[in-house]
CSV table of C-alpha atoms in Angstrom, one decimal:
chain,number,residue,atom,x,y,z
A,1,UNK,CA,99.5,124.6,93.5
A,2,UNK,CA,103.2,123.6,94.2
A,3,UNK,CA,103.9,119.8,95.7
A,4,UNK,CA,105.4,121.2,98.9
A,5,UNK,CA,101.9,122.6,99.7
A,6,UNK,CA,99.9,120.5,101.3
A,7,UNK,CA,102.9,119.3,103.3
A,8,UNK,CA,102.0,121.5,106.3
A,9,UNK,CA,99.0,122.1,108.7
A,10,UNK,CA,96.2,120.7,107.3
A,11,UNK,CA,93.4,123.8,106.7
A,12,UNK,CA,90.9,121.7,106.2
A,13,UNK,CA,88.9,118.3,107.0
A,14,UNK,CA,89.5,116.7,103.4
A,15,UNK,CA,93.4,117.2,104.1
A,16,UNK,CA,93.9,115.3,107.6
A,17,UNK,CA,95.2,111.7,107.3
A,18,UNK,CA,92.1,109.5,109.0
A,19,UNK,CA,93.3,106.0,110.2
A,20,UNK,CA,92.4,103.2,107.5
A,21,UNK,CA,91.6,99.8,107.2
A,22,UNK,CA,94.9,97.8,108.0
A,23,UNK,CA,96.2,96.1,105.0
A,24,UNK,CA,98.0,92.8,105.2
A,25,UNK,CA,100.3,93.0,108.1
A,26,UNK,CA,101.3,96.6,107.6
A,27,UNK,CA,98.8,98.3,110.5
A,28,UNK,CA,101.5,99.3,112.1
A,29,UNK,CA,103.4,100.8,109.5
A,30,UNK,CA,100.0,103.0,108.7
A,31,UNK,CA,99.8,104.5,111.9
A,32,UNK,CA,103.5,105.7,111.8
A,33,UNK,CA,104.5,106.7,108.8
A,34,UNK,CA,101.4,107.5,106.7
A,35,UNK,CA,100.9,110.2,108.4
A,36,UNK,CA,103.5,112.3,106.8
A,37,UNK,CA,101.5,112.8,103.5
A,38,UNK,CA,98.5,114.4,103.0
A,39,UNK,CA,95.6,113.5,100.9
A,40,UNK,CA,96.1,115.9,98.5
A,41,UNK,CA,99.9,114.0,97.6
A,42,UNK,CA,98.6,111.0,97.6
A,43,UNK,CA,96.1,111.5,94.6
A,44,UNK,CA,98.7,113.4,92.9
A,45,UNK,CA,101.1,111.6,93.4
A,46,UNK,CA,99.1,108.8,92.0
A,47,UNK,CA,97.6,110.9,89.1
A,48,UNK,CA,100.8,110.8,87.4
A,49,UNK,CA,100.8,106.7,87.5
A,50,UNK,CA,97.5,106.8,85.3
A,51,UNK,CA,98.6,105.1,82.2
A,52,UNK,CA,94.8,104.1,81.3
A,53,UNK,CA,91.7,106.4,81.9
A,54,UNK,CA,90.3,106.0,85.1
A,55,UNK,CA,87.7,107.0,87.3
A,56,UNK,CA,87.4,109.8,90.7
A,57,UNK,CA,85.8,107.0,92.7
A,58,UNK,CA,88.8,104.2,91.3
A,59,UNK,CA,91.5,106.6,91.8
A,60,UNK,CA,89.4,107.8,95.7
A,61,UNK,CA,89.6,103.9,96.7
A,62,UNK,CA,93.0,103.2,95.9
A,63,UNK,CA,94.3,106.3,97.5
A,64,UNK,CA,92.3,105.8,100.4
A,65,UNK,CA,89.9,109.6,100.0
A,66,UNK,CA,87.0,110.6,99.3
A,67,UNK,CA,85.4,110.6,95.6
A,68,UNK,CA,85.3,114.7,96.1
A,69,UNK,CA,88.4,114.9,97.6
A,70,UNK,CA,90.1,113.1,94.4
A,71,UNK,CA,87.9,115.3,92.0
A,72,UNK,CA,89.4,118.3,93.6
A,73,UNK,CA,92.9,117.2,93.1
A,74,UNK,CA,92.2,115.7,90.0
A,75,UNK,CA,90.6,118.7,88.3
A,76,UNK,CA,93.4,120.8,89.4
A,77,UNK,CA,95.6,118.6,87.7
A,78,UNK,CA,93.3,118.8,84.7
A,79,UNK,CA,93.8,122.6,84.8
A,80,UNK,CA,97.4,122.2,84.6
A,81,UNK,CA,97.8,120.5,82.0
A,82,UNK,CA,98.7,117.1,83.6
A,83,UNK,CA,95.6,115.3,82.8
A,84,UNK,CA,93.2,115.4,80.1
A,85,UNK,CA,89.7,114.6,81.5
A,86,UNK,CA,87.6,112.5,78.9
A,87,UNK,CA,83.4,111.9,79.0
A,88,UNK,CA,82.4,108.6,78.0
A,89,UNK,CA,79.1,108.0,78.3
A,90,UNK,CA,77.8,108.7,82.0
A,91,UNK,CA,80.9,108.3,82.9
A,92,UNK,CA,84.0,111.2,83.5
A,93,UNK,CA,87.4,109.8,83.2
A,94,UNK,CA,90.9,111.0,84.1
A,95,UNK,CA,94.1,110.2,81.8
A,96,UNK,CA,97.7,111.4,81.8
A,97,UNK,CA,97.7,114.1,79.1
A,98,UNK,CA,100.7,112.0,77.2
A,99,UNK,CA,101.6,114.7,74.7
A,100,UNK,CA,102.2,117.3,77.2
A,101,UNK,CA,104.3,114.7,79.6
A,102,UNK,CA,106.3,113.8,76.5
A,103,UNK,CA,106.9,118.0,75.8
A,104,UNK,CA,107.9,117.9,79.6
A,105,UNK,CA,109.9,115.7,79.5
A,106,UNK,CA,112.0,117.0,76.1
A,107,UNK,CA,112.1,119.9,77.9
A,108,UNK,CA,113.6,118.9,81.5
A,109,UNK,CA,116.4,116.9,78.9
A,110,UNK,CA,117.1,120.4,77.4
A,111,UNK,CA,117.1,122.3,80.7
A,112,UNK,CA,119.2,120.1,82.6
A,113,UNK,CA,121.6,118.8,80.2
A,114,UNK,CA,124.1,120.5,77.9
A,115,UNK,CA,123.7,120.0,73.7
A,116,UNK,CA,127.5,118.2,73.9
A,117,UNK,CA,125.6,115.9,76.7
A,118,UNK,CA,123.0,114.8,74.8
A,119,UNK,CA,124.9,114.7,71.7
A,120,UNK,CA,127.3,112.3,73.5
A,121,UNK,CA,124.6,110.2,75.0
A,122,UNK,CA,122.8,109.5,71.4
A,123,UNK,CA,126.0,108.3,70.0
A,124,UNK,CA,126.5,106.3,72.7
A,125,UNK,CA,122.6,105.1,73.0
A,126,UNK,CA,123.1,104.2,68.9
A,127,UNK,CA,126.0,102.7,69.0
A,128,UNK,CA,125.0,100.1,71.4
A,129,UNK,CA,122.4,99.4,69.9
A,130,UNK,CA,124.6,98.9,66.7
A,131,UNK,CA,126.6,96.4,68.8
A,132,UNK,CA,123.3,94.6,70.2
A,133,UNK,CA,122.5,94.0,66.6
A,134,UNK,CA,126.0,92.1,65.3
A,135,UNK,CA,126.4,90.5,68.9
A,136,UNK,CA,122.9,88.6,68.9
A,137,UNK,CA,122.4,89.1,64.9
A,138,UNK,CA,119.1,90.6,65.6
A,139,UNK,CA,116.9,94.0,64.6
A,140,UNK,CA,114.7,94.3,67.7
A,141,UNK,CA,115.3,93.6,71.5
A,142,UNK,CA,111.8,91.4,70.9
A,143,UNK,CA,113.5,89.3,68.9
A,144,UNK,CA,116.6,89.1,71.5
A,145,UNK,CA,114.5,88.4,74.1
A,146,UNK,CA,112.8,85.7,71.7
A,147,UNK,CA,115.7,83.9,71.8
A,148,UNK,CA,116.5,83.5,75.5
A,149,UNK,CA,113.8,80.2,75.5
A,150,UNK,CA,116.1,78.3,73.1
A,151,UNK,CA,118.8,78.7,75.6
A,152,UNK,CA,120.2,76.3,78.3
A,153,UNK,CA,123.2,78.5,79.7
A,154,UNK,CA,121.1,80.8,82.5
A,155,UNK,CA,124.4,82.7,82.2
A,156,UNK,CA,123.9,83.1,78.9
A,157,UNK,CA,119.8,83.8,79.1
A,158,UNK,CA,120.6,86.6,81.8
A,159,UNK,CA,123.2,88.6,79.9
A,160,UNK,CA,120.5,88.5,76.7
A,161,UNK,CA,117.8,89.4,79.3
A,162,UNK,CA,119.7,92.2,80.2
A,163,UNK,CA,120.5,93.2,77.1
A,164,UNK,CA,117.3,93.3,75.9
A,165,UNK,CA,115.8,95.2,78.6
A,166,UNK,CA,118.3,97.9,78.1
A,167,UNK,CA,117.8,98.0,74.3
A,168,UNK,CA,114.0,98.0,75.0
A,169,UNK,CA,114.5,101.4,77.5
A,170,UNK,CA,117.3,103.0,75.0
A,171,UNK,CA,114.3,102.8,72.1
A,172,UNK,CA,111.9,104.9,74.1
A,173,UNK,CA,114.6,107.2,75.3
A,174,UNK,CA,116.1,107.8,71.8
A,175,UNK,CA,113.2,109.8,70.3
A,176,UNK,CA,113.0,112.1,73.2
A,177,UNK,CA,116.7,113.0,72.9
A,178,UNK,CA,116.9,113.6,69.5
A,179,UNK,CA,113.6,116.1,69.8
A,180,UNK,CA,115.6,117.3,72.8
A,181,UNK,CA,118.7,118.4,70.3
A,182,UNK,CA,116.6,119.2,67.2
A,183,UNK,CA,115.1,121.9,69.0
A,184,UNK,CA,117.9,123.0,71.6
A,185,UNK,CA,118.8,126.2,70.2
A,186,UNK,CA,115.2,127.4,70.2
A,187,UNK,CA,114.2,125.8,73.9
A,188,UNK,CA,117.6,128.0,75.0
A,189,UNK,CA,116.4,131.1,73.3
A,190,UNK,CA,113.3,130.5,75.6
A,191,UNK,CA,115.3,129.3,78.3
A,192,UNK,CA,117.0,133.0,78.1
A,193,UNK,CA,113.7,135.1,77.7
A,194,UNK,CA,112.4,133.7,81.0
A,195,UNK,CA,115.4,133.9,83.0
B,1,UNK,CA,116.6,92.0,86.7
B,2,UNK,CA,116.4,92.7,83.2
B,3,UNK,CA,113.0,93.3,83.3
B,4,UNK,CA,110.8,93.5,79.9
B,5,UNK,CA,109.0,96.9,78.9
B,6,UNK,CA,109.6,100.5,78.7
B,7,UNK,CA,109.8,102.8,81.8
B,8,UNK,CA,107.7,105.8,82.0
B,9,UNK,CA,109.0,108.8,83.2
B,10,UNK,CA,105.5,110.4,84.5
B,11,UNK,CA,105.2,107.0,86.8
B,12,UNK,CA,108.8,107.5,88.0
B,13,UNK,CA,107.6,111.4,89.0
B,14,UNK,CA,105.1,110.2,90.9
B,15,UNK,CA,107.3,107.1,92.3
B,16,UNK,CA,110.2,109.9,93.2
B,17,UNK,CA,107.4,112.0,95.3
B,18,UNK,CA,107.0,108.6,97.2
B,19,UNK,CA,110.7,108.4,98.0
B,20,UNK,CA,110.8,111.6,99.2
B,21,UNK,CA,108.3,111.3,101.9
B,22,UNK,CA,110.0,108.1,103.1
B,23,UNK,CA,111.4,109.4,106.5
B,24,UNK,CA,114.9,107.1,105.9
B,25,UNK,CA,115.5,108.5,102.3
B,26,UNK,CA,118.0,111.5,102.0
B,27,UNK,CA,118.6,111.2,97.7
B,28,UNK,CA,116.9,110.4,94.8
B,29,UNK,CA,118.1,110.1,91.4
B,30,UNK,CA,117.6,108.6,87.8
B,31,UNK,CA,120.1,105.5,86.9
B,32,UNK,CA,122.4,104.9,84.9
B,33,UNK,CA,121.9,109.0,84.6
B,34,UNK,CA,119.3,111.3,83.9
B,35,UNK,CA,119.1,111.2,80.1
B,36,UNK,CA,118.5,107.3,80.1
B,37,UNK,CA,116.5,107.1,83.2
B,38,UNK,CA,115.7,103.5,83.2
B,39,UNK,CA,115.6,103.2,87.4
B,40,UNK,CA,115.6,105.3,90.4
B,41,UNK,CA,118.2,104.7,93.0
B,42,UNK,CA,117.7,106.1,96.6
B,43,UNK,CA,119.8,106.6,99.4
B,44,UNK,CA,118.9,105.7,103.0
B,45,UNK,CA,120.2,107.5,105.6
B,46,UNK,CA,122.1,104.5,107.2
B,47,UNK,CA,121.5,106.1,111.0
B,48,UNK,CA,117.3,106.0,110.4
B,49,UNK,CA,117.4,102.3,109.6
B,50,UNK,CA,116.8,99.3,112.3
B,51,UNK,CA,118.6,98.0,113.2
B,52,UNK,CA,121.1,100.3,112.7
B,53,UNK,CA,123.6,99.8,110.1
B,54,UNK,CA,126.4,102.0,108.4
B,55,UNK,CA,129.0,103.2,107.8
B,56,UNK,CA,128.5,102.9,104.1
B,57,UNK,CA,124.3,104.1,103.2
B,58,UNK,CA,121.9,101.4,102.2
B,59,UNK,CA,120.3,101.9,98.8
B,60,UNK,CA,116.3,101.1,97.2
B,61,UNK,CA,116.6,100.4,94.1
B,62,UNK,CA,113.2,100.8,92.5
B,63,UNK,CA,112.5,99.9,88.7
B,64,UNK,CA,109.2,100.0,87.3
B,65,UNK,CA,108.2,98.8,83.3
B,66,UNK,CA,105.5,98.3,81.3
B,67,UNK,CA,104.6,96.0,78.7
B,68,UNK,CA,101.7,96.4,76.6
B,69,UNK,CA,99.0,95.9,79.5
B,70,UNK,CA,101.4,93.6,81.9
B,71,UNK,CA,103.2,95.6,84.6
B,72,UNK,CA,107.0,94.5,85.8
B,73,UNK,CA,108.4,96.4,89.1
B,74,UNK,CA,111.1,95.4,91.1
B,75,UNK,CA,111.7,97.5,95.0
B,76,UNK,CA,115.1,96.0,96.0
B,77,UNK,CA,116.8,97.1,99.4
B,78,UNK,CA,120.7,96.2,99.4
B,79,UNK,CA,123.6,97.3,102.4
B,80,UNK,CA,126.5,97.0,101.4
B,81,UNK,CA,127.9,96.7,104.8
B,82,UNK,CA,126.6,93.6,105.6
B,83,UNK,CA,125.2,92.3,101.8
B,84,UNK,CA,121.9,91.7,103.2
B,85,UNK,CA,119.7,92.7,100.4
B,86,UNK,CA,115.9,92.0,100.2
B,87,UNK,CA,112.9,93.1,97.8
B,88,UNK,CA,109.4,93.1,95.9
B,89,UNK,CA,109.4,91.6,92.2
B,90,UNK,CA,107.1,91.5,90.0
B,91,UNK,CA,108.5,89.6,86.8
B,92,UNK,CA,108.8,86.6,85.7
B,93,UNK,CA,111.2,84.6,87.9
B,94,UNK,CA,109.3,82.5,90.2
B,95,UNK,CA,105.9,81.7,87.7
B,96,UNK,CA,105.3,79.0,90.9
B,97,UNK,CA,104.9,82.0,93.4
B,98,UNK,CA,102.3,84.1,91.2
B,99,UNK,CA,103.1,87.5,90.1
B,100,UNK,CA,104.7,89.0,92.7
B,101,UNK,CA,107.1,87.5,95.4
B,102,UNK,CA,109.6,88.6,98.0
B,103,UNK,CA,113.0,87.7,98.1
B,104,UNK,CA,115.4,88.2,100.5
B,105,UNK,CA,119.6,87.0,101.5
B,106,UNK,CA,120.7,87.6,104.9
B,107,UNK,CA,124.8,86.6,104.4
B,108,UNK,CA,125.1,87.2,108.0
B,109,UNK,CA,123.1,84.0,109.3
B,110,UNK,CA,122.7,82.2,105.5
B,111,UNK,CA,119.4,82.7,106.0
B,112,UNK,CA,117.3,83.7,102.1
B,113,UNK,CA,113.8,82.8,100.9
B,114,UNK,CA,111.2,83.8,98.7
B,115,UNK,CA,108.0,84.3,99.3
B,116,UNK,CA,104.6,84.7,97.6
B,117,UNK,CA,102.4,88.0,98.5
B,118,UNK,CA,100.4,90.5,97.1
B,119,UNK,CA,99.8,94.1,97.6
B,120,UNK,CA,96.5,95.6,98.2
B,121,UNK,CA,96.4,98.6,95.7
B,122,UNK,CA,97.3,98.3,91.8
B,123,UNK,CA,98.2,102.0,91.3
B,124,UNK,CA,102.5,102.2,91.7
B,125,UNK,CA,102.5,104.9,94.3
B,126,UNK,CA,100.5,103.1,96.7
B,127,UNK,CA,102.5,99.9,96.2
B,128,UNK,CA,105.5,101.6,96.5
B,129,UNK,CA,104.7,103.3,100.0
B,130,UNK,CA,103.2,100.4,101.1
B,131,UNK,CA,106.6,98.1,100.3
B,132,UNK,CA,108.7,101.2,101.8
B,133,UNK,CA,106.6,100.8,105.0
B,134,UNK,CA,107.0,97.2,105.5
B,135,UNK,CA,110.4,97.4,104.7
B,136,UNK,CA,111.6,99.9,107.4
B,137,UNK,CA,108.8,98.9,109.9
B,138,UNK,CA,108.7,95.4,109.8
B,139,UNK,CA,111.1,93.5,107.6
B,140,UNK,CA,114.3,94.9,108.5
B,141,UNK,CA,113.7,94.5,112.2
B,142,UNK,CA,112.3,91.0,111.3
B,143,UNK,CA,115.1,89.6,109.5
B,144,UNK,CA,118.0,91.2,110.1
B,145,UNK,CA,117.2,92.0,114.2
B,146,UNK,CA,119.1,91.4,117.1
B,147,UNK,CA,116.4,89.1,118.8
């Protein structure tokens, strides 16, 4: 089932938006706006936050459904490939199928980007790490950030802070480009079969 | 900013389906480009906003990381037509405010603050349309209205 729909006429009574429980001071912004997604977008939507198995009935309260309307989103998602539904004990639980989001995700690098792109964007990615390294005299961005309580100058703490935060994102992203590129010429020959 | 942790692109896919449905969003995109992907920059539709505002479009700047089991986010509204920016944090800034504050500058009247608060639901999605509504509903109005 595609994202766009649910975005219609509700077909049935599991899909219609019922008024909630005003939170905080945001009644008003319930009533107007909320309505423009559907149940079904909100557990989806949510689904693809889960970082940590969870329940139906966890996942039901903080989307604001029923526990068998999240089921039924949440098994499709299972049948797709997005989640990985996991028994322990009694109990059913719903998890982000992490391999498959990390092949996704190599793959939307190769489709959207060209080899000389992501060739380009490694180099750059190492090579400021490379700097990071003989600027701070440091291996990890742990270790950068380390540093930032020995510090006075909040300039000086907020360029390492920075620093470090970027190193920290450039380490997760690095492994997915170089898969990207490893296997480009095969995820194009692919590419070309299905076109 | 400079927030500790990694992003997560499956949380941003989620957090992007939120942006769309925000009536006042027209774009969404991956900063500083879509190889790195380290926040998510939309553009408001500068005619949608109240008051209104323009000509130059407002931007959300929405960054969310994780590290090990602590979560960081920050939701930050800027206009560049009038510098009044204002936004959700979670991070480690204002330890005397708890986790999560809001901040906000209004360069017009002088007028900035931060405050504590808290959101109802843990899962991003949720917090994210929650902050989008009381931005566009009640804080713009509230803070940068003609009244």
């Amino acid at each position: 089932m595609s994202e766009k729909s649910d975005s219609g006429t509700a077909q049935h009574s599991d899909e219609q938006e019922q008024p909630t429980a005003p939170s905080e001071s945001s009644e008003r912004a319930d009533r107007s706006t909320r309505s423009s997604r559907t149940r079904g977008e909100r557990v989806r939507a949510a689904a693809w936050t889960l970082r940590e198995p969870r329940t139906a009935s966890w996942i039901a309260e903080e989307t604001e459904v029923s526990v068998k309307t999240a089921q039924k989103y949440l098994n499709q998602l299972v049948e797709d490939n997005v989640l990985l539904r996991v028994e322990q004990g009694e109990q059913t639980l719903y998890a982000l199928d992490q391999l498959m989001a990390s092949y996704r995700e190599v793959a939307t690098l190769q489709r959207e980007h060209t080899r000389e792109e992501l060739t380009t964007a490694l180099e750059s990615m190492r090579d400021r790490i490379t700097d990071w390294k003989a600027t701070y005299d440091v291996d990890q961005p742990g270790e950068l950030r380390s540093s930032l309580a020995t510090l006075d100058d909040e300039q000086e703490r907020e360029s390492r802070r920075e620093a470090a935060s970027e190193w920290e994102q450039l380490e997760t992203r690095l492994p997915l480009v170089q898969t990207a590129l490893r296997e480009y010429d095969w995820a194009t020959e692919r590419e070309t079969i299905t076109a | 900013m400079g927030l500790p942790g990694t992003t997560d692109p499956s949380v941003y896919r989620g957090l992007r389906g939120v942006l769309d449905r925000q009536p006042e969003i027209t774009a969404v995109q991956y900063e500083p480009d879509s190889i790195i992907k380290a926040w998510l920059r939309a553009t408001i539709d500068p005619d949608r906003v109240h008051p209104p505002t323009g000509p130059e479009a407002p931007e959300l700047r929405v960054e969310w990381r994780f590290h090990g089991d602590a979560v960081y986010y920050q939701i930050h509204y800027y206009d560049p037509n009038t510098g009044f920016n204002c936004g959700w944090h979670r991070d480690d800034d204002h330890p005397d405010l708890g986790p999560v504050h809001f901040q906000y500058e209004n360069s017009t009247t002088g007028e900035h603050d931060h405050v504590r608060v808290q959101f109802s639901k843990t899962v991003p999605t949720e917090i994210l349309w929650e902050a989008g509504n009381r931005l566009f509903e009640e804080k713009l109005p509230t803070l940068i209205g003609e009244d």
